[in-house]
């Protein structure tokens, strides 16, 4: 027992609460930074979250530069352009403001502002070998969605148009120095995106909980993350102004990403090619594939799913574990329906004849390697067919 040495670490300082954005100048100061590049997308530039950050920076007398060219599924060119702006403006830090895309571009920007070469030169290698030689300039992350949790994560996912695939750079040097979680910055997120991003956070919690890696601390975080999402995601989707629901979802999304330092599972392997090849929102892609993966995992994950069912029912049922586990799949499907997510890949522009090709890409993706039940490429194809 316990012969394998394990490391547990939770290093990002999180500042949470309504108006937390006002603490941006202090966060920069504490990290010795004075000239940040705000990295965001064009839609946010005209929206209240950007104004909130800018007014905090101006209030603190901070001179800043802005790069607002981040694409929804960010591409390497976004990073190249942001790094050019960073260097030419003499910046010494980044503020990633937005969903996962803007924050991931911000993370990659501090690396590429200093390094020669392309992102692929720094891609995570088998065995998790870190090719980044940090430390790099400070990263402050301010999420405007409650989903990816990249504000507390060690990776940045950027699409290389040249290589036609996603490049994942992964290193402790990519951990933001501060994550600012301000519920007010998420109130204008529309219901469909609230639901989709929330389902990404839910999938992170559930896949990390079931992933067979020893990490009881992450397991506890994942379980409470699931509890918060079950309680608050539908509320946040129905009423975007519900600050209690928005705040709890922001925390739950960070918890999901903290938990998945354990790793993820087959749902994420199925979801990734749906985004690269069909542009599906990542959280939506997870929501569409998760029930089929849960059925596939049912026996192997029964104790976890039984626990999940009890979180929904908020009671200690007398049912057997296997009946509770089966009930969990229906409870998750019911939640997805109430969130207004239309089931079926066929209803989201994915033709049936591409499933075989997609299953090759899904099998090449590493997430399923830590799924609680081993998957072959045929299994992944069947899971796509079931989700179609
Ligand atoms: Fe995800």
mmCIF file of C-alpha atoms and ligand atoms in Angstrom:
data_model
loop_
_atom_site.group_PDB
_atom_site.id
_atom_site.type_symbol
_atom_site.label_atom_id
_atom_site.label_comp_id
_atom_site.label_asym_id
_atom_site.label_seq_id
_atom_site.Cartn_x
_atom_site.Cartn_y
_atom_site.Cartn_z
ATOM 1 C CA UNK A 1 0.000 0.000 0.000
ATOM 2 C CA UNK A 2 1.176 3.542 -0.899
ATOM 3 C CA UNK A 3 4.494 2.396 -2.401
ATOM 4 C CA UNK A 4 4.045 4.910 -5.228
ATOM 5 C CA UNK A 5 5.086 8.436 -4.239
ATOM 6 C CA UNK A 6 2.425 11.021 -5.089
ATOM 7 C CA UNK A 7 2.602 14.817 -5.100
ATOM 8 C CA UNK A 8 -0.401 17.006 -4.242
ATOM 9 C CA UNK A 9 -0.184 20.720 -5.064
ATOM 10 C CA UNK A 10 -2.690 23.585 -5.278
ATOM 11 C CA UNK A 11 -0.638 26.705 -5.956
ATOM 12 C CA UNK A 12 -2.882 29.372 -7.588
ATOM 13 C CA UNK A 13 -4.140 32.107 -5.301
ATOM 14 C CA UNK A 14 -7.835 32.690 -6.029
ATOM 15 C CA UNK A 15 -9.550 36.000 -5.261
ATOM 16 C CA UNK A 16 -13.310 35.504 -5.232
ATOM 17 C CA UNK A 17 -16.302 37.782 -4.803
ATOM 18 C CA UNK A 18 -18.462 40.492 -6.333
ATOM 19 C CA UNK A 19 -16.136 43.335 -7.365
ATOM 20 C CA UNK A 20 -12.953 41.216 -7.013
ATOM 21 C CA UNK A 21 -11.887 42.691 -10.378
ATOM 22 C CA UNK A 22 -10.983 45.908 -8.569
ATOM 23 C CA UNK A 23 -8.035 44.045 -7.051
ATOM 24 C CA UNK A 24 -6.239 43.704 -10.413
ATOM 25 C CA UNK A 25 -3.736 46.532 -9.768
ATOM 26 C CA UNK A 26 -2.798 45.001 -6.400
ATOM 27 C CA UNK A 27 -2.331 41.571 -8.000
ATOM 28 C CA UNK A 28 0.067 43.082 -10.554
ATOM 29 C CA UNK A 29 1.945 45.030 -7.898
ATOM 30 C CA UNK A 30 2.411 41.936 -5.701
ATOM 31 C CA UNK A 31 4.021 40.217 -8.675
ATOM 32 C CA UNK A 32 6.325 43.104 -9.569
ATOM 33 C CA UNK A 33 4.410 43.850 -12.795
ATOM 34 C CA UNK A 34 3.582 47.335 -14.042
ATOM 35 C CA UNK A 35 2.707 47.108 -17.720
ATOM 36 C CA UNK A 36 0.201 44.351 -18.507
ATOM 37 C CA UNK A 37 -1.147 43.222 -21.865
ATOM 38 C CA UNK A 38 -4.892 42.581 -21.589
ATOM 39 C CA UNK A 39 -5.631 39.589 -23.845
ATOM 40 C CA UNK A 40 -9.285 39.224 -24.822
ATOM 41 C CA UNK A 41 -11.659 38.674 -27.750
ATOM 42 C CA UNK A 42 -13.337 41.321 -29.942
ATOM 43 C CA UNK A 43 -16.822 40.623 -28.494
ATOM 44 C CA UNK A 44 -15.692 41.303 -24.933
ATOM 45 C CA UNK A 45 -13.884 44.521 -25.830
ATOM 46 C CA UNK A 46 -17.231 46.309 -26.013
ATOM 47 C CA UNK A 47 -18.763 44.495 -23.031
ATOM 48 C CA UNK A 48 -19.011 45.284 -19.295
ATOM 49 C CA UNK A 49 -16.267 42.834 -18.103
ATOM 50 C CA UNK A 50 -13.644 44.642 -20.229
ATOM 51 C CA UNK A 51 -14.846 48.000 -18.930
ATOM 52 C CA UNK A 52 -14.611 46.711 -15.347
ATOM 53 C CA UNK A 53 -10.977 45.609 -15.831
ATOM 54 C CA UNK A 54 -9.967 48.808 -17.618
ATOM 55 C CA UNK A 55 -11.569 51.003 -14.978
ATOM 56 C CA UNK A 56 -9.732 49.028 -12.249
ATOM 57 C CA UNK A 57 -6.419 49.466 -14.099
ATOM 58 C CA UNK A 58 -7.021 53.183 -14.670
ATOM 59 C CA UNK A 59 -8.072 53.598 -11.037
ATOM 60 C CA UNK A 60 -4.751 52.077 -9.989
ATOM 61 C CA UNK A 61 -2.776 54.256 -12.434
ATOM 62 C CA UNK A 62 -1.616 51.194 -14.410
ATOM 63 C CA UNK A 63 -0.523 51.682 -18.047
ATOM 64 C CA UNK A 64 -1.783 48.763 -20.083
ATOM 65 C CA UNK A 65 -1.896 47.552 -23.662
ATOM 66 C CA UNK A 66 -4.721 45.537 -25.256
ATOM 67 C CA UNK A 67 -4.780 42.601 -27.679
ATOM 68 C CA UNK A 68 -8.369 41.752 -28.612
ATOM 69 C CA UNK A 69 -7.853 39.359 -31.520
ATOM 70 C CA UNK A 70 -8.543 35.988 -29.820
ATOM 71 C CA UNK A 71 -10.673 33.566 -31.897
ATOM 72 C CA UNK A 72 -13.352 31.341 -30.233
ATOM 73 C CA UNK A 73 -11.236 28.212 -30.892
ATOM 74 C CA UNK A 74 -7.884 30.031 -30.579
ATOM 75 C CA UNK A 75 -5.242 29.572 -33.268
ATOM 76 C CA UNK A 76 -1.467 29.918 -33.143
ATOM 77 C CA UNK A 77 -1.623 33.160 -35.130
ATOM 78 C CA UNK A 78 -3.517 34.741 -32.184
ATOM 79 C CA UNK A 79 -0.545 33.952 -29.937
ATOM 80 C CA UNK A 80 2.008 35.180 -32.493
ATOM 81 C CA UNK A 81 0.187 38.528 -32.842
ATOM 82 C CA UNK A 82 -0.345 38.912 -29.087
ATOM 83 C CA UNK A 83 3.364 38.189 -28.475
ATOM 84 C CA UNK A 84 4.330 40.844 -31.071
ATOM 85 C CA UNK A 85 2.153 43.422 -29.315
ATOM 86 C CA UNK A 86 3.591 42.301 -25.960
ATOM 87 C CA UNK A 87 7.176 42.818 -27.084
ATOM 88 C CA UNK A 88 6.643 46.044 -29.004
ATOM 89 C CA UNK A 89 4.741 47.641 -26.107
ATOM 90 C CA UNK A 90 7.341 46.532 -23.556
ATOM 91 C CA UNK A 91 4.811 44.575 -21.456
ATOM 92 C CA UNK A 92 5.849 42.632 -18.355
ATOM 93 C CA UNK A 93 2.685 40.608 -17.596
ATOM 94 C CA UNK A 94 -0.608 39.411 -19.139
ATOM 95 C CA UNK A 95 -4.209 39.637 -18.005
ATOM 96 C CA UNK A 96 -6.257 36.919 -19.699
ATOM 97 C CA UNK A 97 -9.855 38.142 -19.739
ATOM 98 C CA UNK A 98 -12.589 35.950 -21.178
ATOM 99 C CA UNK A 99 -13.478 32.305 -21.551
ATOM 100 C CA UNK A 100 -10.903 29.540 -21.860
ATOM 101 C CA UNK A 101 -9.759 30.820 -25.252
ATOM 102 C CA UNK A 102 -8.551 34.263 -24.103
ATOM 103 C CA UNK A 103 -6.919 32.864 -20.973
ATOM 104 C CA UNK A 104 -5.152 30.101 -22.931
ATOM 105 C CA UNK A 105 -3.833 32.643 -25.461
ATOM 106 C CA UNK A 106 -2.653 34.854 -22.592
ATOM 107 C CA UNK A 107 -0.759 31.913 -21.063
ATOM 108 C CA UNK A 108 0.936 31.029 -24.362
ATOM 109 C CA UNK A 109 1.757 34.710 -24.993
ATOM 110 C CA UNK A 110 4.182 35.041 -22.074
ATOM 111 C CA UNK A 111 5.997 31.951 -23.362
ATOM 112 C CA UNK A 112 6.174 32.955 -27.029
ATOM 113 C CA UNK A 113 7.065 36.576 -26.200
ATOM 114 C CA UNK A 114 10.373 35.217 -24.930
ATOM 115 C CA UNK A 115 11.032 31.965 -26.792
ATOM 116 C CA UNK A 116 12.080 31.354 -30.393
ATOM 117 C CA UNK A 117 10.233 28.833 -32.566
ATOM 118 C CA UNK A 118 6.615 27.701 -32.744
ATOM 119 C CA UNK A 119 4.167 26.330 -30.186
ATOM 120 C CA UNK A 120 4.765 22.788 -31.439
ATOM 121 C CA UNK A 121 8.359 23.083 -30.171
ATOM 122 C CA UNK A 122 6.949 23.314 -26.651
ATOM 123 C CA UNK A 123 4.189 20.726 -26.964
ATOM 124 C CA UNK A 124 3.663 18.379 -24.018
ATOM 125 C CA UNK A 125 5.497 15.110 -24.574
ATOM 126 C CA UNK A 126 4.508 11.559 -23.685
ATOM 127 C CA UNK A 127 5.204 11.008 -20.005
ATOM 128 C CA UNK A 128 4.376 14.651 -19.272
ATOM 129 C CA UNK A 129 7.913 15.958 -19.840
ATOM 130 C CA UNK A 130 7.909 19.729 -19.443
ATOM 131 C CA UNK A 131 9.702 21.571 -22.262
ATOM 132 C CA UNK A 132 9.178 25.051 -20.896
ATOM 133 C CA UNK A 133 12.071 26.784 -19.213
ATOM 134 C CA UNK A 134 10.324 29.218 -16.887
ATOM 135 C CA UNK A 135 9.643 31.207 -14.910
ATOM 136 C CA UNK A 136 7.871 33.481 -17.377
ATOM 137 C CA UNK A 137 6.214 36.828 -16.759
ATOM 138 C CA UNK A 138 3.163 36.795 -14.433
ATOM 139 C CA UNK A 139 -0.225 35.660 -15.727
ATOM 140 C CA UNK A 140 -3.412 37.028 -14.141
ATOM 141 C CA UNK A 141 -6.560 35.159 -15.229
ATOM 142 C CA UNK A 142 -10.045 36.674 -15.091
ATOM 143 C CA UNK A 143 -12.689 34.252 -16.387
ATOM 144 C CA UNK A 144 -15.991 35.514 -17.790
ATOM 145 C CA UNK A 145 -17.439 32.005 -18.122
ATOM 146 C CA UNK A 146 -17.735 29.211 -15.555
ATOM 147 C CA UNK A 147 -16.456 26.202 -17.442
ATOM 148 C CA UNK A 148 -12.895 25.358 -18.458
ATOM 149 C CA UNK A 149 -11.291 26.360 -15.171
ATOM 150 C CA UNK A 150 -8.110 27.176 -17.083
ATOM 151 C CA UNK A 151 -7.602 30.065 -14.632
ATOM 152 C CA UNK A 152 -6.219 27.486 -12.186
ATOM 153 C CA UNK A 153 -4.796 25.068 -14.765
ATOM 154 C CA UNK A 154 -1.354 24.231 -16.085
ATOM 155 C CA UNK A 155 -2.203 23.896 -19.765
ATOM 156 C CA UNK A 156 -2.928 26.011 -22.802
ATOM 157 C CA UNK A 157 -4.723 24.518 -25.797
ATOM 158 C CA UNK A 158 -4.175 26.279 -29.133
ATOM 159 C CA UNK A 159 -4.975 25.057 -32.651
ATOM 160 C CA UNK A 160 -2.158 24.964 -35.161
ATOM 161 C CA UNK A 161 -3.736 25.693 -38.545
ATOM 162 C CA UNK A 162 -0.597 24.421 -40.248
ATOM 163 C CA UNK A 163 -0.669 21.055 -38.437
ATOM 164 C CA UNK A 164 -4.526 20.976 -38.409
ATOM 165 C CA UNK A 165 -4.723 19.846 -34.799
ATOM 166 C CA UNK A 166 -4.732 21.168 -31.275
ATOM 167 C CA UNK A 167 -1.388 21.762 -29.584
ATOM 168 C CA UNK A 168 -1.379 21.337 -25.827
ATOM 169 C CA UNK A 169 1.400 22.999 -23.891
ATOM 170 C CA UNK A 170 1.496 21.825 -20.328
ATOM 171 C CA UNK A 171 3.750 23.066 -17.556
ATOM 172 C CA UNK A 172 3.595 24.359 -13.988
ATOM 173 C CA UNK A 173 5.036 27.581 -15.477
ATOM 174 C CA UNK A 174 1.635 28.174 -17.087
ATOM 175 C CA UNK A 175 -0.204 28.409 -13.763
ATOM 176 C CA UNK A 176 -1.641 31.913 -13.394
ATOM 177 C CA UNK A 177 -0.217 33.771 -10.388
ATOM 178 C CA UNK A 178 -3.722 35.010 -9.581
ATOM 179 C CA UNK A 179 -7.216 33.917 -10.613
ATOM 180 C CA UNK A 180 -9.807 36.619 -10.067
ATOM 181 C CA UNK A 181 -13.327 35.170 -9.864
ATOM 182 C CA UNK A 182 -15.868 37.974 -9.995
ATOM 183 C CA UNK A 183 -19.476 36.724 -10.354
ATOM 184 C CA UNK A 184 -20.544 40.077 -11.829
ATOM 185 C CA UNK A 185 -18.378 39.416 -14.878
ATOM 186 C CA UNK A 186 -20.442 36.358 -15.811
ATOM 187 C CA UNK A 187 -24.008 37.753 -15.531
ATOM 188 C CA UNK A 188 -24.251 38.690 -19.211
ATOM 189 C CA UNK A 189 -23.320 35.216 -20.476
ATOM 190 C CA UNK A 190 -26.342 33.936 -22.493
ATOM 191 C CA UNK A 191 -28.231 30.803 -21.330
ATOM 192 C CA UNK A 192 -26.900 28.492 -24.076
ATOM 193 C CA UNK A 193 -23.269 29.335 -23.219
ATOM 194 C CA UNK A 194 -23.966 29.188 -19.484
ATOM 195 C CA UNK A 195 -25.332 25.662 -19.980
ATOM 196 C CA UNK A 196 -22.540 24.494 -22.308
ATOM 197 C CA UNK A 197 -19.663 25.877 -20.229
ATOM 198 C CA UNK A 198 -21.306 24.548 -17.052
ATOM 199 C CA UNK A 199 -21.494 21.079 -18.593
ATOM 200 C CA UNK A 200 -17.750 21.288 -19.288
ATOM 201 C CA UNK A 201 -17.172 21.947 -15.579
ATOM 202 C CA UNK A 202 -19.552 19.092 -14.680
ATOM 203 C CA UNK A 203 -17.673 16.712 -17.008
ATOM 204 C CA UNK A 204 -14.331 17.762 -15.489
ATOM 205 C CA UNK A 205 -15.592 16.936 -11.990
ATOM 206 C CA UNK A 206 -17.154 13.612 -12.996
ATOM 207 C CA UNK A 207 -14.318 12.376 -15.239
ATOM 208 C CA UNK A 208 -11.671 13.309 -12.676
ATOM 209 C CA UNK A 209 -13.631 11.633 -9.885
ATOM 210 C CA UNK A 210 -13.848 8.358 -11.821
ATOM 211 C CA UNK A 211 -10.320 8.491 -13.259
ATOM 212 C CA UNK A 212 -8.274 5.743 -11.579
ATOM 213 C CA UNK A 213 -5.474 7.880 -10.120
ATOM 214 C CA UNK A 214 -4.866 8.061 -6.362
ATOM 215 C CA UNK A 215 -5.752 11.594 -5.276
ATOM 216 C CA UNK A 216 -8.300 11.716 -2.442
ATOM 217 C CA UNK A 217 -7.958 15.509 -2.162
ATOM 218 C CA UNK A 218 -9.011 16.008 -5.780
ATOM 219 C CA UNK A 219 -11.802 13.457 -5.288
ATOM 220 C CA UNK A 220 -13.259 15.495 -2.433
ATOM 221 C CA UNK A 221 -13.027 18.661 -4.542
ATOM 222 C CA UNK A 222 -14.683 16.906 -7.496
ATOM 223 C CA UNK A 223 -17.592 15.664 -5.372
ATOM 224 C CA UNK A 224 -18.308 19.077 -3.921
ATOM 225 C CA UNK A 225 -17.915 20.624 -7.401
ATOM 226 C CA UNK A 226 -20.583 18.234 -8.693
ATOM 227 C CA UNK A 227 -22.848 19.139 -5.798
ATOM 228 C CA UNK A 228 -22.518 22.860 -6.562
ATOM 229 C CA UNK A 229 -23.146 22.367 -10.282
ATOM 230 C CA UNK A 230 -26.223 20.207 -9.636
ATOM 231 C CA UNK A 231 -27.565 22.905 -7.334
ATOM 232 C CA UNK A 232 -26.669 26.030 -9.316
ATOM 233 C CA UNK A 233 -26.175 25.392 -13.049
ATOM 234 C CA UNK A 234 -29.888 25.266 -13.889
ATOM 235 C CA UNK A 235 -30.480 28.380 -11.779
ATOM 236 C CA UNK A 236 -27.659 30.312 -13.524
ATOM 237 C CA UNK A 237 -28.994 29.198 -16.921
ATOM 238 C CA UNK A 238 -32.584 30.250 -16.125
ATOM 239 C CA UNK A 239 -31.633 33.594 -14.576
ATOM 240 C CA UNK A 240 -28.253 35.017 -15.539
ATOM 241 C CA UNK A 241 -28.560 37.764 -12.902
ATOM 242 C CA UNK A 242 -28.654 35.221 -10.044
ATOM 243 C CA UNK A 243 -25.368 36.201 -8.365
ATOM 244 C CA UNK A 244 -25.511 33.324 -5.868
ATOM 245 C CA UNK A 245 -25.774 30.808 -8.725
ATOM 246 C CA UNK A 246 -23.160 32.607 -10.854
ATOM 247 C CA UNK A 247 -20.675 32.789 -7.972
ATOM 248 C CA UNK A 248 -21.093 29.146 -7.042
ATOM 249 C CA UNK A 249 -20.669 28.120 -10.682
ATOM 250 C CA UNK A 250 -17.423 30.122 -10.971
ATOM 251 C CA UNK A 251 -16.021 28.383 -7.917
ATOM 252 C CA UNK A 252 -17.259 24.990 -9.165
ATOM 253 C CA UNK A 253 -15.527 25.525 -12.529
ATOM 254 C CA UNK A 254 -12.220 26.229 -10.801
ATOM 255 C CA UNK A 255 -12.799 23.175 -8.611
ATOM 256 C CA UNK A 256 -13.355 21.045 -11.731
ATOM 257 C CA UNK A 257 -10.004 22.133 -13.155
ATOM 258 C CA UNK A 258 -8.221 21.635 -9.830
ATOM 259 C CA UNK A 259 -9.724 18.125 -9.668
ATOM 260 C CA UNK A 260 -8.699 17.196 -13.191
ATOM 261 C CA UNK A 261 -5.028 17.517 -12.452
ATOM 262 C CA UNK A 262 -5.792 13.818 -11.767
ATOM 263 C CA UNK A 263 -6.746 13.519 -15.443
ATOM 264 C CA UNK A 264 -9.901 13.127 -17.510
ATOM 265 C CA UNK A 265 -11.644 10.375 -19.441
ATOM 266 C CA UNK A 266 -13.249 9.217 -22.689
ATOM 267 C CA UNK A 267 -15.833 12.022 -22.909
ATOM 268 C CA UNK A 268 -13.042 14.537 -23.455
ATOM 269 C CA UNK A 269 -11.389 12.361 -26.124
ATOM 270 C CA UNK A 270 -14.725 12.228 -27.979
ATOM 271 C CA UNK A 271 -15.324 15.966 -27.519
ATOM 272 C CA UNK A 272 -11.964 17.269 -28.784
ATOM 273 C CA UNK A 273 -12.290 16.220 -32.475
ATOM 274 C CA UNK A 274 -15.902 17.496 -32.533
ATOM 275 C CA UNK A 275 -14.535 20.977 -31.802
ATOM 276 C CA UNK A 276 -11.502 20.885 -34.112
ATOM 277 C CA UNK A 277 -13.349 19.332 -37.043
ATOM 278 C CA UNK A 278 -16.921 20.639 -36.627
ATOM 279 C CA UNK A 279 -16.448 23.731 -34.474
ATOM 280 C CA UNK A 280 -18.779 22.428 -31.734
ATOM 281 C CA UNK A 281 -18.478 24.318 -28.473
ATOM 282 C CA UNK A 282 -16.290 22.191 -26.176
ATOM 283 C CA UNK A 283 -18.818 22.084 -23.333
ATOM 284 C CA UNK A 284 -21.671 21.226 -25.703
ATOM 285 C CA UNK A 285 -19.583 18.415 -27.222
ATOM 286 C CA UNK A 286 -19.022 17.011 -23.716
ATOM 287 C CA UNK A 287 -22.730 17.243 -22.865
ATOM 288 C CA UNK A 288 -23.657 15.358 -26.050
ATOM 289 C CA UNK A 289 -21.207 12.491 -25.414
ATOM 290 C CA UNK A 290 -21.282 12.171 -21.618
ATOM 291 C CA UNK A 291 -24.431 9.980 -21.189
ATOM 292 C CA UNK A 292 -23.109 7.327 -23.617
ATOM 293 C CA UNK A 293 -19.745 7.276 -21.822
ATOM 294 C CA UNK A 294 -21.528 6.922 -18.466
ATOM 295 C CA UNK A 295 -23.436 3.879 -19.759
ATOM 296 C CA UNK A 296 -20.159 2.420 -21.071
ATOM 297 C CA UNK A 297 -18.507 2.989 -17.662
ATOM 298 C CA UNK A 298 -21.499 1.877 -15.613
ATOM 299 C CA UNK A 299 -20.082 -1.245 -13.972
ATOM 300 C CA UNK A 300 -16.544 0.057 -13.517
ATOM 301 C CA UNK A 301 -17.709 3.380 -12.085
ATOM 302 C CA UNK A 302 -20.748 2.130 -10.118
ATOM 303 C CA UNK A 303 -19.640 3.404 -6.672
ATOM 304 C CA UNK A 304 -18.933 6.897 -8.078
ATOM 305 C CA UNK A 305 -22.152 7.090 -10.082
ATOM 306 C CA UNK A 306 -24.199 5.846 -7.118
ATOM 307 C CA UNK A 307 -22.710 8.690 -5.121
ATOM 308 C CA UNK A 308 -23.579 11.114 -7.916
ATOM 309 C CA UNK A 309 -27.218 9.918 -7.882
ATOM 310 C CA UNK A 310 -27.358 10.606 -4.153
ATOM 311 C CA UNK A 311 -26.081 14.166 -4.754
ATOM 312 C CA UNK A 312 -29.050 14.765 -7.062
ATOM 313 C CA UNK A 313 -31.540 13.253 -4.674
ATOM 314 C CA UNK A 314 -29.981 14.770 -1.591
ATOM 315 C CA UNK A 315 -30.814 11.635 0.382
ATOM 316 C CA UNK A 316 -29.497 8.256 1.426
ATOM 317 C CA UNK A 317 -31.494 5.905 -0.738
ATOM 318 C CA UNK A 318 -31.919 2.224 0.141
ATOM 319 C CA UNK A 319 -31.403 1.181 -3.495
ATOM 320 C CA UNK A 320 -28.519 -1.108 -4.447
ATOM 321 C CA UNK A 321 -25.355 0.503 -5.766
ATOM 322 C CA UNK A 322 -25.895 -0.750 -9.321
ATOM 323 C CA UNK A 323 -29.482 0.599 -9.449
ATOM 324 C CA UNK A 324 -28.317 3.940 -8.059
ATOM 325 C CA UNK A 325 -25.500 4.075 -10.648
ATOM 326 C CA UNK A 326 -27.960 3.421 -13.488
ATOM 327 C CA UNK A 327 -30.261 6.111 -12.080
ATOM 328 C CA UNK A 328 -27.355 8.603 -12.210
ATOM 329 C CA UNK A 329 -27.228 8.355 -16.014
ATOM 330 C CA UNK A 330 -30.918 9.279 -16.224
ATOM 331 C CA UNK A 331 -30.473 12.098 -13.721
ATOM 332 C CA UNK A 332 -27.637 13.572 -15.815
ATOM 333 C CA UNK A 333 -29.718 13.194 -19.006
ATOM 334 C CA UNK A 334 -32.632 14.954 -17.301
ATOM 335 C CA UNK A 335 -30.385 17.830 -16.268
ATOM 336 C CA UNK A 336 -28.990 18.197 -19.815
ATOM 337 C CA UNK A 337 -32.553 18.348 -21.156
ATOM 338 C CA UNK A 338 -33.644 20.958 -18.618
ATOM 339 C CA UNK A 339 -30.600 23.037 -19.597
ATOM 340 C CA UNK A 340 -32.122 23.263 -23.085
ATOM 341 C CA UNK A 341 -29.333 21.297 -24.774
ATOM 342 C CA UNK A 342 -30.706 19.402 -27.742
ATOM 343 C CA UNK A 343 -29.406 15.832 -27.611
ATOM 344 C CA UNK A 344 -27.856 14.070 -30.609
ATOM 345 C CA UNK A 345 -24.729 14.913 -32.602
ATOM 346 C CA UNK A 346 -26.922 14.736 -35.730
ATOM 347 C CA UNK A 347 -28.746 17.859 -34.542
ATOM 348 C CA UNK A 348 -25.476 19.789 -34.351
ATOM 349 C CA UNK A 349 -24.197 19.420 -37.915
ATOM 350 C CA UNK A 350 -22.246 16.162 -37.517
ATOM 351 C CA UNK A 351 -23.002 13.719 -40.400
ATOM 352 C CA UNK A 352 -23.086 10.006 -39.534
ATOM 353 C CA UNK A 353 -20.488 9.087 -42.160
ATOM 354 C CA UNK A 354 -17.751 11.071 -40.399
ATOM 355 C CA UNK A 355 -18.014 9.143 -37.112
ATOM 356 C CA UNK A 356 -15.467 6.519 -38.139
ATOM 357 C CA UNK A 357 -12.857 9.189 -38.988
ATOM 358 C CA UNK A 358 -13.654 11.052 -35.777
ATOM 359 C CA UNK A 359 -13.110 7.871 -33.762
ATOM 360 C CA UNK A 360 -9.519 7.712 -35.105
ATOM 361 C CA UNK A 361 -8.852 11.233 -33.848
ATOM 362 C CA UNK A 362 -10.571 10.458 -30.531
ATOM 363 C CA UNK A 363 -8.405 7.369 -30.090
ATOM 364 C CA UNK A 364 -5.259 9.424 -30.783
ATOM 365 C CA UNK A 365 -6.334 11.849 -28.013
ATOM 366 C CA UNK A 366 -4.759 10.921 -24.697
ATOM 367 C CA UNK A 367 -7.683 11.659 -22.310
ATOM 368 C CA UNK A 368 -9.339 8.238 -22.730
ATOM 369 C CA UNK A 369 -6.175 6.557 -21.449
ATOM 370 C CA UNK A 370 -7.249 7.498 -17.928
ATOM 371 C CA UNK A 371 -10.903 6.535 -18.452
ATOM 372 C CA UNK A 372 -12.022 4.123 -15.732
ATOM 373 C CA UNK A 373 -12.767 1.477 -18.375
ATOM 374 C CA UNK A 374 -10.189 0.965 -21.160
ATOM 375 C CA UNK A 375 -11.413 2.002 -24.631
ATOM 376 C CA UNK A 376 -10.547 0.661 -28.070
ATOM 377 C CA UNK A 377 -11.101 2.728 -31.202
ATOM 378 C CA UNK A 378 -14.196 0.587 -31.899
ATOM 379 C CA UNK A 379 -15.542 1.436 -28.442
ATOM 380 C CA UNK A 380 -15.101 5.138 -29.200
ATOM 381 C CA UNK A 381 -16.874 4.678 -32.559
ATOM 382 C CA UNK A 382 -19.808 2.981 -30.790
ATOM 383 C CA UNK A 383 -19.915 5.820 -28.255
ATOM 384 C CA UNK A 384 -20.124 8.349 -31.108
ATOM 385 C CA UNK A 385 -22.865 6.274 -32.753
ATOM 386 C CA UNK A 386 -24.799 6.129 -29.483
ATOM 387 C CA UNK A 387 -24.408 9.900 -29.077
ATOM 388 C CA UNK A 388 -25.432 10.613 -32.689
HETATM 389 FE FE1 LIG B 1 -13.103 20.307 -20.770
#
